[in-house]
Coordinates of C-alpha atoms in Angstrom, one line a residue:
M1 CA 113.1 77.4 83.4
S2 CA 113.8 73.7 84.1
R3 CA 110.4 73.2 84.9
V4 CA 109.0 75.1 81.5
R5 CA 111.4 72.5 79.6
R6 CA 110.1 69.4 80.9
I7 CA 106.6 70.5 80.4
L8 CA 107.5 71.8 76.6
F9 CA 109.0 68.6 76.1
G10 CA 106.6 65.9 77.9
A11 CA 103.0 67.7 76.4
I12 CA 104.2 69.6 73.1
L13 CA 107.0 67.7 71.3
P14 CA 105.1 64.3 70.4
L15 CA 102.5 66.4 68.9
A16 CA 104.7 68.2 67.1
W17 CA 107.1 65.1 65.6
A18 CA 103.4 63.6 64.1
C19 CA 103.1 67.0 61.9
M20 CA 106.2 68.1 61.0
P21 CA 109.7 67.2 59.1
A22 CA 111.7 64.6 60.6
E23 CA 114.9 67.0 60.8
R24 CA 115.6 68.1 64.3
P25 CA 114.1 71.5 65.3
R26 CA 116.4 74.6 66.1
L27 CA 116.1 75.1 69.8
P28 CA 117.0 78.4 72.0
P29 CA 119.7 77.3 74.5
L30 CA 119.1 77.1 77.7
L31 CA 119.9 80.3 79.8
P32 CA 120.5 80.6 83.5
L33 CA 118.1 82.6 85.2
T34 CA 121.1 84.6 86.5
M35 CA 122.0 86.0 83.2
P36 CA 120.9 89.4 82.3
P37 CA 119.3 89.6 78.7
G38 CA 121.7 91.1 76.5
G39 CA 121.4 92.7 72.7
A40 CA 120.0 89.3 71.5
A41 CA 117.5 89.0 74.3
T42 CA 114.8 90.4 71.9
P43 CA 111.2 88.4 71.8
P44 CA 111.0 86.3 68.5
V45 CA 108.8 88.0 65.7
L46 CA 106.5 86.0 63.8
G47 CA 104.3 87.0 60.9
E48 CA 100.7 85.7 60.2
G49 CA 102.0 83.6 57.6
E50 CA 104.7 82.1 59.7
V51 CA 102.8 80.4 62.2
A52 CA 101.9 76.9 61.8
Q53 CA 100.7 75.6 64.7
L54 CA 99.7 77.2 68.0
L55 CA 100.0 75.3 71.5
V56 CA 98.3 76.5 74.7
L57 CA 98.9 74.8 78.1
P58 CA 96.7 75.8 80.9
R59 CA 97.4 75.7 84.3
R60 CA 95.7 72.9 86.5
T61 CA 95.3 72.7 90.3
E62 CA 98.1 71.9 92.7
S63 CA 97.0 68.5 92.9
G64 CA 97.3 68.1 88.9
G65 CA 93.5 68.0 88.1
P66 CA 91.8 70.5 85.4
L67 CA 91.6 74.5 86.4
G68 CA 87.9 75.8 87.6
I69 CA 86.7 79.1 87.8
A70 CA 84.5 80.6 90.6
A71 CA 82.4 83.9 89.9
E72 CA 83.9 85.6 92.9
Q73 CA 87.4 84.8 91.8
Q74 CA 89.3 87.5 90.7
G75 CA 92.5 88.2 89.1
L76 CA 93.4 84.4 87.9
R77 CA 96.2 83.2 85.5
L78 CA 94.7 80.9 83.6
L79 CA 97.7 79.4 81.3
D80 CA 100.7 78.2 81.9
L81 CA 102.2 77.9 78.7
V82 CA 101.8 79.4 74.9
A83 CA 104.0 77.7 72.3
V84 CA 104.3 78.0 68.2
F85 CA 106.0 76.0 65.4
S86 CA 106.9 78.3 62.5
R87 CA 106.8 77.1 59.1
D88 CA 110.6 76.8 59.3
G89 CA 110.7 74.3 61.9
R90 CA 111.2 77.0 65.1
L91 CA 110.0 76.0 68.3
E92 CA 109.0 79.6 70.2
F93 CA 107.3 79.6 73.4
S94 CA 106.2 81.7 76.8
D95 CA 105.3 80.6 80.1
L96 CA 103.8 84.2 80.6
P97 CA 105.6 85.5 83.4
P98 CA 103.5 87.9 85.8
V99 CA 103.7 91.6 84.7
N100 CA 106.2 92.7 87.3
A101 CA 108.5 89.9 86.8
K102 CA 112.5 90.3 85.9
A103 CA 113.4 90.9 82.8
V104 CA 115.5 87.8 82.4
L105 CA 112.2 85.7 82.7
R106 CA 111.6 86.7 79.5
Y107 CA 114.7 86.3 77.7
E108 CA 113.9 85.0 74.0
K109 CA 110.4 84.5 74.8
L110 CA 107.4 84.9 72.8
D111 CA 106.0 88.8 74.0
E112 CA 103.1 87.9 76.1
A113 CA 101.5 91.3 74.6
S114 CA 101.2 89.8 71.2
V115 CA 99.0 86.9 72.8
E116 CA 95.7 88.2 72.4
M117 CA 93.3 86.1 75.3
S118 CA 89.4 87.1 75.4
S119 CA 86.2 85.4 76.8
A120 CA 82.4 86.0 76.9
Q121 CA 82.1 84.8 80.2
G122 CA 84.8 88.1 81.8
R123 CA 87.8 90.1 80.6
F124 CA 91.5 89.4 80.8
Q125 CA 93.9 92.5 82.3
D126 CA 97.8 92.1 81.7
G127 CA 97.3 88.1 81.6
A128 CA 95.2 87.8 84.6
F129 CA 91.3 87.0 84.2
F130 CA 88.4 88.7 85.6
P131 CA 85.4 86.5 85.4
V132 CA 81.8 88.5 85.1
A133 CA 79.3 88.1 88.2
N134 CA 76.8 86.5 86.9
V135 CA 76.6 82.9 87.7
L136 CA 74.4 82.0 84.8
A137 CA 76.8 83.2 82.3
A138 CA 79.1 79.9 82.5
L139 CA 76.1 77.9 83.4
D140 CA 76.3 75.5 80.5
S141 CA 79.5 76.9 78.0
G142 CA 81.7 77.4 81.3
Y143 CA 84.1 79.8 81.0
V144 CA 85.2 79.7 77.1
V145 CA 88.9 81.4 76.7
E146 CA 90.0 82.0 73.1
V147 CA 94.0 82.7 72.7
R148 CA 95.2 84.0 69.7
F149 CA 98.5 84.4 68.4
G150 CA 99.8 84.8 64.4
G151 CA 96.7 84.3 63.2
R152 CA 96.1 81.1 64.4
S153 CA 93.4 80.3 67.8
R154 CA 92.9 77.9 70.0
R155 CA 90.1 77.7 72.2
I156 CA 89.9 76.2 76.0
V157 CA 86.8 75.7 78.5
F158 CA 87.3 76.0 81.9
R159 CA 84.3 74.2 84.2
P160 CA 82.7 76.7 86.5
L161 CA 83.1 75.7 90.5
Y162 CA 80.1 76.0 92.6
D163 CA 81.2 75.0 96.2
A164 CA 79.6 77.7 98.6
A165 CA 83.1 78.4 100.2
L166 CA 84.1 80.2 97.3
Y167 CA 81.3 82.9 97.5
A168 CA 81.7 85.6 100.3
P169 CA 78.5 85.8 102.3
F170 CA 76.1 88.3 101.5
V171 CA 76.0 90.9 104.3
R172 CA 74.7 94.0 103.5
S173 CA 73.7 96.8 106.1
G174 CA 72.3 100.1 105.5
R175 CA 73.7 103.6 106.1
E176 CA 75.2 104.6 109.1
G177 CA 73.9 107.7 110.4
E178 CA 75.7 111.2 110.3
A179 CA 78.0 112.0 113.4
G180 CA 77.0 115.3 115.4
A181 CA 78.1 118.4 115.4
A182 CA 80.9 119.0 117.7
G183 CA 80.1 122.0 120.0
V184 CA 81.4 125.4 119.7
P185 CA 84.9 126.0 122.2
G186 CA 84.1 128.8 124.9
S187 CA 85.6 132.1 124.4
A188 CA 88.7 132.9 126.1
G189 CA 88.7 135.5 129.3
E190 CA 90.2 139.0 129.2
T191 CA 93.3 139.6 130.4
G192 CA 93.1 141.8 134.0
R193 CA 94.0 145.2 133.6
A194 CA 97.6 146.4 135.1
G195 CA 97.6 148.3 138.2
R196 CA 98.5 151.9 138.3
D197 CA 102.1 152.8 139.1
G198 CA 102.2 154.9 142.8
Q199 CA 103.4 158.0 142.0
D200 CA 107.1 159.3 143.3
G201 CA 107.5 161.4 146.4
K202 CA 108.6 165.1 146.1
D203 CA 112.1 166.0 147.1
G204 CA 112.7 167.7 150.4
E205 CA 113.5 171.2 150.5
R206 CA 117.1 172.4 150.9
G207 CA 117.7 173.8 154.6
K208 CA 118.8 177.6 154.9
P209 CA 122.1 178.4 155.8
G210 CA 122.5 176.6 158.6
Q211 CA 119.3 174.7 158.6
D212 CA 118.8 170.8 158.3
G213 CA 117.6 169.9 154.8
A214 CA 113.9 169.1 154.7
D215 CA 113.4 164.8 154.7
G216 CA 111.8 163.5 151.3
E217 CA 108.4 162.0 150.9
A218 CA 107.4 158.4 150.7
G219 CA 106.4 157.2 146.9
G220 CA 102.7 156.1 146.4
A221 CA 101.9 152.4 146.6
G222 CA 101.1 151.1 143.2
G223 CA 97.7 150.1 142.6
A224 CA 96.3 146.2 142.4
G225 CA 96.5 144.3 139.3
G226 CA 93.0 143.9 137.7
R227 CA 91.1 140.0 137.7
G228 CA 91.4 138.1 134.9
G229 CA 87.9 137.6 133.1
D230 CA 86.4 133.8 133.4
G231 CA 86.3 131.5 130.0
G232 CA 83.4 130.7 128.7
P233 CA 81.8 127.6 128.8
G234 CA 81.9 124.9 126.0
G235 CA 79.1 124.3 123.9
P236 CA 77.2 120.8 123.9
G237 CA 77.7 118.8 120.9
G238 CA 74.7 117.8 118.6
R239 CA 73.3 114.1 118.2
G240 CA 74.5 111.7 116.1
G241 CA 71.8 111.0 113.2
A242 CA 69.8 107.8 113.2
G243 CA 70.8 104.9 110.9
A244 CA 69.3 104.1 107.9
P245 CA 67.2 100.7 107.7
G246 CA 69.1 97.5 106.7
P247 CA 68.0 96.5 103.1
T248 CA 64.5 94.3 102.6
L249 CA 65.4 91.4 101.3
R250 CA 63.6 88.9 98.5
V251 CA 65.7 85.7 98.3
E252 CA 64.2 83.1 95.9
A253 CA 65.9 79.5 95.8
R254 CA 65.0 77.0 92.9
P255 CA 66.8 73.8 91.3
I256 CA 69.2 74.5 88.2
Y257 CA 71.3 71.9 86.0
S258 CA 74.6 72.1 84.5
K259 CA 76.2 69.9 82.0
F260 CA 79.2 70.2 83.9
Y261 CA 77.5 68.7 87.1
P262 CA 75.1 66.0 85.3
D263 CA 74.2 63.9 88.2
E264 CA 73.5 66.8 90.6
E265 CA 70.4 69.2 91.3
L266 CA 72.3 72.2 92.1
V267 CA 71.0 75.2 93.9
F268 CA 70.5 78.8 92.5
V269 CA 69.5 81.3 94.5
Q270 CA 69.0 84.9 93.7
V271 CA 69.1 88.0 96.4
I272 CA 67.2 91.4 95.7
A273 CA 68.4 93.7 97.9
E274 CA 66.6 97.6 98.1
Y275 CA 68.3 100.2 100.1
R276 CA 65.9 102.7 101.8
E277 CA 66.3 105.8 103.7
R278 CA 65.3 105.9 107.2
G279 CA 61.9 107.9 105.9
G280 CA 61.2 105.7 103.3
G281 CA 63.0 106.8 100.1
S282 CA 64.5 104.4 98.0
L283 CA 67.8 104.6 97.6
G284 CA 68.8 101.7 94.9
V285 CA 68.3 97.8 94.1
E286 CA 71.2 95.2 94.4
T287 CA 70.6 91.9 92.5
K288 CA 73.1 89.1 93.2
N289 CA 72.8 85.4 92.4
Y290 CA 74.7 82.2 93.3
I291 CA 75.0 78.4 92.4
F292 CA 75.8 75.9 95.2
H293 CA 76.3 71.9 95.7
P294 CA 72.8 70.7 97.5
R295 CA 73.2 70.7 101.2
Q296 CA 75.8 73.5 101.5
A297 CA 75.7 76.4 104.0
F298 CA 75.5 80.0 103.0
L299 CA 74.9 82.9 104.8
I300 CA 72.2 85.7 103.9
R301 CA 72.1 88.7 106.3
T302 CA 70.6 92.1 106.5
I303 CA 71.7 94.8 108.9
G304 CA 70.3 98.1 110.2
G305 CA 73.0 101.0 109.6
S306 CA 74.6 101.8 113.1
G307 CA 73.6 105.6 114.5
G308 CA 75.7 108.0 114.4
E309 CA 78.6 109.2 116.8
G310 CA 77.7 111.9 119.2
G311 CA 79.0 115.1 119.0
S312 CA 81.8 115.9 121.2
G313 CA 81.8 118.9 123.8
G314 CA 83.4 121.9 122.9
D315 CA 85.9 122.8 125.2
G316 CA 85.7 125.2 128.0
G317 CA 87.7 128.7 127.1
P318 CA 90.7 129.4 129.5
G319 CA 90.6 131.6 131.9
G320 CA 92.1 135.0 131.3
D321 CA 95.1 136.0 133.3
G322 CA 95.7 138.6 136.0
G323 CA 96.6 142.1 135.5
R324 CA 100.0 143.2 136.5
G325 CA 100.0 145.1 140.5
G326 CA 101.5 148.7 139.9
H327 CA 105.0 149.7 140.8
G328 CA 105.6 151.6 144.3
G329 CA 106.2 155.4 143.5
R330 CA 110.0 156.1 144.4
G331 CA 110.9 157.9 147.6
G332 CA 112.1 161.8 147.2
D333 CA 115.5 162.3 147.7
G334 CA 116.3 164.2 151.1
G335 CA 117.0 168.1 151.2
S336 CA 120.4 168.9 151.4
A337 CA 121.3 171.2 154.8
G338 CA 121.9 174.8 154.6
A339 CA 125.6 175.8 153.7
G340 CA 127.3 178.7 155.4
G341 CA 125.9 178.6 159.0
G342 CA 127.2 175.9 161.2
A343 CA 127.1 172.5 161.3
A344 CA 123.5 171.2 159.5
N345 CA 122.4 167.8 159.0
G346 CA 120.6 166.5 155.5
G347 CA 117.5 165.6 155.3
R348 CA 116.3 161.6 154.9
G349 CA 115.1 160.2 152.0
G350 CA 111.9 159.4 151.2
D351 CA 111.4 155.3 151.4
G352 CA 109.6 153.4 148.3
G353 CA 105.9 153.0 147.6
H354 CA 105.1 148.9 147.9
G355 CA 103.6 147.0 145.1
G356 CA 100.7 146.5 144.1
K357 CA 99.1 143.1 144.3
G358 CA 98.8 141.3 140.9
G359 CA 95.2 140.2 140.0
D360 CA 93.7 136.3 140.2
G361 CA 93.9 134.7 137.2
G362 CA 90.3 134.3 135.7
H363 CA 88.6 130.5 136.2
G364 CA 88.4 128.3 133.0
G365 CA 85.5 127.6 131.6
D366 CA 83.4 124.3 132.2
G367 CA 83.4 122.0 129.1
G368 CA 80.2 121.0 126.8
H369 CA 78.7 117.6 127.4
G370 CA 79.1 115.3 124.7
A371 CA 75.7 114.6 122.9
A372 CA 74.2 111.2 122.5
G373 CA 74.9 108.5 120.0
G374 CA 72.2 108.5 117.1
P375 CA 69.8 105.3 117.2
G376 CA 70.8 102.1 115.0
G377 CA 68.6 101.5 111.8
D378 CA 66.2 98.4 112.0
G379 CA 66.9 95.3 110.4
G380 CA 65.4 94.6 106.8
D381 CA 62.4 92.4 106.0
V382 CA 63.3 89.3 104.0
E383 CA 61.5 87.0 102.2
V384 CA 62.4 83.6 101.1
H385 CA 60.5 81.7 98.2
L386 CA 61.4 78.4 98.1
F387 CA 60.6 76.5 94.8
G388 CA 61.0 72.6 93.5
P389 CA 60.1 69.8 94.9
D390 CA 59.6 69.3 98.6
S391 CA 63.1 67.1 99.1
F392 CA 64.8 70.2 97.8
M393 CA 63.2 73.0 99.4
R394 CA 63.9 70.9 102.7
G395 CA 67.2 70.7 102.0
V396 CA 67.7 74.5 101.4
R397 CA 65.6 75.5 104.4
E398 CA 68.4 73.3 106.6
T399 CA 71.1 75.0 104.9
L400 CA 70.6 78.5 104.0
Q401 CA 71.1 80.8 106.9
V402 CA 68.9 83.9 106.6
E403 CA 69.1 86.7 109.2
S404 CA 68.0 90.2 110.2
L405 CA 70.1 92.0 112.6
A406 CA 69.3 95.1 114.5
G407 CA 71.9 98.1 113.5
S408 CA 74.1 98.9 116.9
G409 CA 73.4 102.7 118.8
G410 CA 76.1 105.2 118.0
V411 CA 78.9 105.7 120.5
G412 CA 78.2 108.9 122.8
G413 CA 80.2 112.0 122.2
R414 CA 83.4 112.8 124.0
G415 CA 82.6 115.7 126.6
G416 CA 84.5 118.8 126.6
A417 CA 88.0 119.7 128.2
G418 CA 87.7 122.3 131.0
G419 CA 89.0 125.3 130.2
R420 CA 92.9 126.2 131.7
G421 CA 92.7 128.9 134.5
G422 CA 94.0 131.8 134.1
N423 CA 98.1 132.6 135.9
G424 CA 98.0 135.3 138.7
G425 CA 99.4 138.5 137.8
R426 CA 102.8 139.1 138.8
G427 CA 102.9 141.6 141.9
G428 CA 104.0 145.2 141.0
D429 CA 108.2 146.0 142.1
G430 CA 108.5 148.0 145.3
G431 CA 109.9 152.2 144.7
R432 CA 113.1 152.9 145.7
G433 CA 114.2 154.8 148.6
G434 CA 115.2 158.3 147.8
S435 CA 118.9 159.3 148.4
G436 CA 119.6 161.5 152.0
G437 CA 120.3 164.7 151.6
F438 CA 124.4 166.0 151.8
S439 CA 125.3 167.4 155.2
A440 CA 126.8 171.0 156.0
G441 CA 129.5 172.6 158.4
G442 CA 130.6 168.9 159.6
G443 CA 126.5 168.1 160.1
R444 CA 125.6 164.1 159.2
S445 CA 124.3 163.6 156.0
G446 CA 120.7 162.4 155.7
S447 CA 120.3 158.9 155.6
E448 CA 118.3 156.8 152.5
G449 CA 114.8 156.0 152.4
K450 CA 114.0 152.2 152.6
D451 CA 113.0 150.7 149.1
G452 CA 109.0 149.7 148.9
E453 CA 108.5 145.6 149.5
R454 CA 107.3 143.5 146.3
G455 CA 103.4 143.3 145.6
R456 CA 102.1 139.7 146.2
D457 CA 101.4 137.7 143.1
G458 CA 98.1 136.9 142.0
K459 CA 96.2 133.8 142.6
D460 CA 96.2 130.9 139.3
G461 CA 92.6 130.5 138.4
E462 CA 91.2 127.1 138.8
R463 CA 91.0 125.1 135.5
G464 CA 86.9 124.5 134.6
R465 CA 85.1 121.2 134.8
D466 CA 85.0 118.6 132.0
G467 CA 81.6 117.9 130.0
R468 CA 80.0 114.6 130.8
A469 CA 80.2 111.9 127.5
G470 CA 77.2 111.3 126.0
P471 CA 75.5 108.0 126.2
P472 CA 75.3 105.7 123.3
G473 CA 72.1 105.4 121.1
P474 CA 69.7 102.7 121.2
P475 CA 69.7 99.5 118.6
G476 CA 67.1 99.5 116.4
A477 CA 65.2 96.2 115.8
P478 CA 65.3 93.2 113.9
G479 CA 63.5 92.6 110.9
E480 CA 61.0 89.5 109.7
V481 CA 62.3 86.8 108.0
R482 CA 59.3 85.0 106.6
W483 CA 59.9 81.3 104.2
R484 CA 57.4 80.7 101.9
A485 CA 57.0 77.8 99.6
G486 CA 56.4 78.3 95.8
G487 CA 54.6 81.5 94.9
R488 CA 55.4 84.0 92.9
G489 CA 58.5 83.6 90.7
G490 CA 61.2 85.8 89.3

């Protein structure tokens, strides 16, 4: 706030004393920035008939010189201060704080929304200036800004800036080729069927009086589990699309003059770029112009479009899991001894059947191969037409850098990952041995049958092989750059 006040008193008050009554104007009190706005912190209201004088203070450069504008500079703040004297001697002002500034910075100042700014050479948005792209719009007039408040207006002219470093280089590319389609993933292998369970052994018959009981039958062995199916291979990726050619350029350079630089022969450059499909169809035209000081370097470049990325190979399908081995059958119980005929032994229990072997897992499918990247587009052809004196054309030829570059080939697609091998099936459980038969008359009870052994687990399937990555696409060819002196003008 103190800087604003110093500017205000140093630049505006001498003008005010020349046209206002001798009595001291009533100034708003100075407030610290930390003071929050209160109920009285409302913008002063001045009708059209109440404004006696409108004063505008444009911004200056860091070195204190007048501010200029380049065509590609966007979002510029052009004013430092807008102040008005009311007919009753009041001085009101605004230093136009940014839109997102703290509310305290607007305390008892003019409402910047009431300060109208307009220009035929650009537009204002939220107090910031956006110049038009055409450099010819301000060649003779400069950037004319009209400021209006309360029925009063002031006009300020900002000179155009023509330093080549204030422009972005003109670099344009053809369209990039489309990426290739990804390969289809391989199908999953089927799960192996479970092995058949073994049959239970028959129980031994009961002995006749005084005779031993019969032994129980052994349980049947469980069947082996089925092998899991192999995963399907991944599909190959599709090739990347070709890049479009870089735009063809027609460049014209000629002398031009501006009243803002009366002692210089400036350089006017117009670039017309035509964009084309790879097959030759037109995609549109772009026109861009520039003004430079003499012998300043500037880059104009056309580049072929990059080739599209090759499609990735599909991943291999996973192998199917092996089937479970069948469970062994239960051994039959031994028969009981016959009672009432003296000592007799119980029958032995039958052995349990062995569990079946688990099925092996299926192998994973191989990954699909990645596709090649698409070819890069050719650089566009360029014609440069120079007009003016020989010394002028020679200077442009030495400082204007014009290039046509080939587009790079697309990156090859990634190979698909090999499919996971299927898990081996679990071996079947062994059958339980049968119970021994009961004795009679002091004989021995039958012994229990042995439990069957658990079947072996199946082997896991092998992982599929990864697919190969695709090769990069070939680059395009550079275009031709031709320089011509004079010739057809634009």
